[in-house]
């Protein structure tokens, strides 16, 4: 919805319009309906058919040591709602030279995705650069895609060799509205930064070509400030400045026009106070002007300005019921030529939902147990992530879910510490945020194309479905046209899963299966239905439909960047954790060196099975392993637990069949089938001959929820060469390997429930990470539980999330 109103030549009285939202004197005039209606309709087309996506990533902390794992959660919105446009998200990781280290892809669940990245052991850079996007976002300008430098702590013992950094200051000027017109007093903002985009403090003077001082110059906040100037057509102007390092410089001020109009805006909580001024001599199309007020490609107000007699016009535009975000004002001539643009930030707190944190049990002791309850009063379903770290290693990330979605995703250029601008409603913060509005470019319409009815050219269609199995059959035309072909597929995943799919092949040889879903890789066995010999006469190419970009390099301004971290205490704390991790690694290497050398000589059958079947917490470990493929006694076993009875010291099995019970050291072990949680009913009904291996983990087993105080029994069914009648390849089927979604590491949350659970030193800097906390109307509360490490005395909790209405939340709490 938008309100169309037309302003008279002066602002003398007030009149209520549309439920007291609009107050001004006005008279209705005829607008050039053709182009006006064209612009209205095209803006609606852009909003509906070409929405923009905005992204935020919640990282578990703001700084990492080498070899640590970066855990993260992606949030994707469009306008003021969750984005339902894309189903996949891509992340690219670059080192300090701009070389791509890895690309990962993950499915989006409720417009969110989780993931991880493991820092290489030999990494020497002081940052990792990450770029994140959906396929749809590639149609947008690169300036609006997600990019971030993640700080990496470098050991002070062996710092990388680097040249001293020579800082170079750049000062830019930005007339309000975009142009500086002779004869019109205009506010000019300035921004001082170095080559890394970091703010620089400057002071100086505004002078004319006779070197006369017209105004003083001094930064107000993070390298930004402003001054007023009345340009004279016979003069030129410049800034003479000195930066914080004592270096001097000059920045010219360009007067771009001798006649025209300017726009100036101030805001209150309820209104935007708009002032439009023109020069005395202007073309006729400046005597009546149009103003469009829009946000997220949606038009809210259209104003016609009658400046045929008056040079200065004022208006009040209501903003108190608008969504939170960047509101754009575009000034046009009467024939719809854009002449000035200005943006402001509207913050009515309509973008938030409230989240409360209630401590049920707090312990900062060594390995102390902590329990917190998170409650949401909103009835909409929420999707949140929470990180708890050692508070002494640094501050929360300078980027927040609010600043990324509402601010950075709409602004061109780097905003230093963007989270600050949405941290408070104080007048000083609001004024500083307006400086950001004045000193950065923003997402703009190409108005000439809008007027002409030209829509954007899209190179990258949206991925409205998850990954798929697609491809082409290459064969003689006579084969493809003879009769309908049907491909039989067996998709064998690394998790031992098998899916059977039947795909029709069209006359061009194309086939497609939507919503295929697997991680890592899968082996695809295939044949043609009713004619196995066709595999010898054809070639079949498979693809997963995901975007796979070739490794590339990006160019940084400088390959070594100064860290934002200036807290020497936090730096020392990170070095402490790094040194502790190095000492632990050396102790473990020394303790296991002899064993590793012996194993390298000849791997046992159990070790070979372990490598083929297990992963993550299930690989290796303190466990009994049983090779069921080469054990005669397995053929005579009634069920799994009967087979194990008497083979594992301390494992107690009573009863048989589904009525059996099992315990170990007074606790019940967790049961897993192919590394997925299972039950006695399921495993006791299995045919023992279908089992390849059984692993019995001694308590505790950290791969189980709650730490596995009763140990665990993991059962693996036969696959590959260990199967007999179940091996598709034994029937001579053609096969190939197809990549799927990236497999990510799960956060390890240890349990120290028992006092005698003595393990190696616990020096985790991230104490707890959970990327998926879900609440809804029936279950508005969720409880988290975690244990402290050995040394932390102060926690930093950061919680972020969204709900199904597109609202966001953020909670930062220091626990000490």
Short mmCIF file of C-alpha atoms in Angstrom, two decimals, residues 51-54 73-87 108-112 351 353 380-384 401 405 774 801-809:
data_model
loop_
_atom_site.label_atom_id
_atom_site.label_comp_id
_atom_site.label_asym_id
_atom_site.label_seq_id
_atom_site.Cartn_x
_atom_site.Cartn_y
_atom_site.Cartn_z
CA UNK A 51 13.25 -10.05 -4.69
CA UNK A 52 16.65 -9.64 -3.09
CA UNK A 53 18.08 -12.06 -0.53
CA UNK A 54 19.99 -10.95 2.56
CA UNK A 73 24.75 -20.93 11.27
CA UNK A 74 23.41 -19.21 8.12
CA UNK A 75 20.23 -17.11 8.15
CA UNK A 76 18.59 -16.04 4.88
CA UNK A 77 15.86 -13.39 4.57
CA UNK A 78 14.20 -11.48 1.75
CA UNK A 79 12.71 -8.09 2.55
CA UNK A 80 11.03 -8.49 5.92
CA UNK A 81 10.36 -12.22 5.58
CA UNK A 82 12.24 -15.50 5.58
CA UNK A 83 13.42 -16.29 2.08
CA UNK A 84 11.59 -19.21 0.54
CA UNK A 85 13.36 -18.66 -2.75
CA UNK A 86 16.59 -20.64 -2.30
CA UNK A 87 17.15 -24.16 -0.98
CA UNK A 108 18.60 -24.60 3.76
CA UNK A 109 16.10 -25.66 6.43
CA UNK A 110 13.52 -22.97 7.29
CA UNK A 111 15.83 -20.48 5.52
CA UNK A 112 18.77 -21.54 7.70
CA UNK A 351 11.97 -6.29 13.50
CA UNK A 353 10.97 -10.64 19.06
CA UNK A 380 5.44 -17.92 16.07
CA UNK A 381 7.90 -20.78 15.56
CA UNK A 382 11.47 -19.68 16.19
CA UNK A 383 14.77 -21.02 14.90
CA UNK A 384 17.80 -19.91 16.94
CA UNK A 401 21.94 -10.46 12.70
CA UNK A 405 20.06 -8.08 7.45
CA UNK A 774 13.45 -24.50 18.09
CA UNK A 801 17.61 -16.32 15.61
CA UNK A 802 14.54 -15.70 13.47
CA UNK A 803 10.89 -16.62 13.60
CA UNK A 804 8.46 -17.57 10.86
CA UNK A 805 7.20 -13.95 10.68
CA UNK A 806 10.67 -12.77 9.63
CA UNK A 807 11.42 -11.11 12.97
CA UNK A 808 14.83 -11.49 14.57
CA UNK A 809 16.34 -11.74 18.04
#
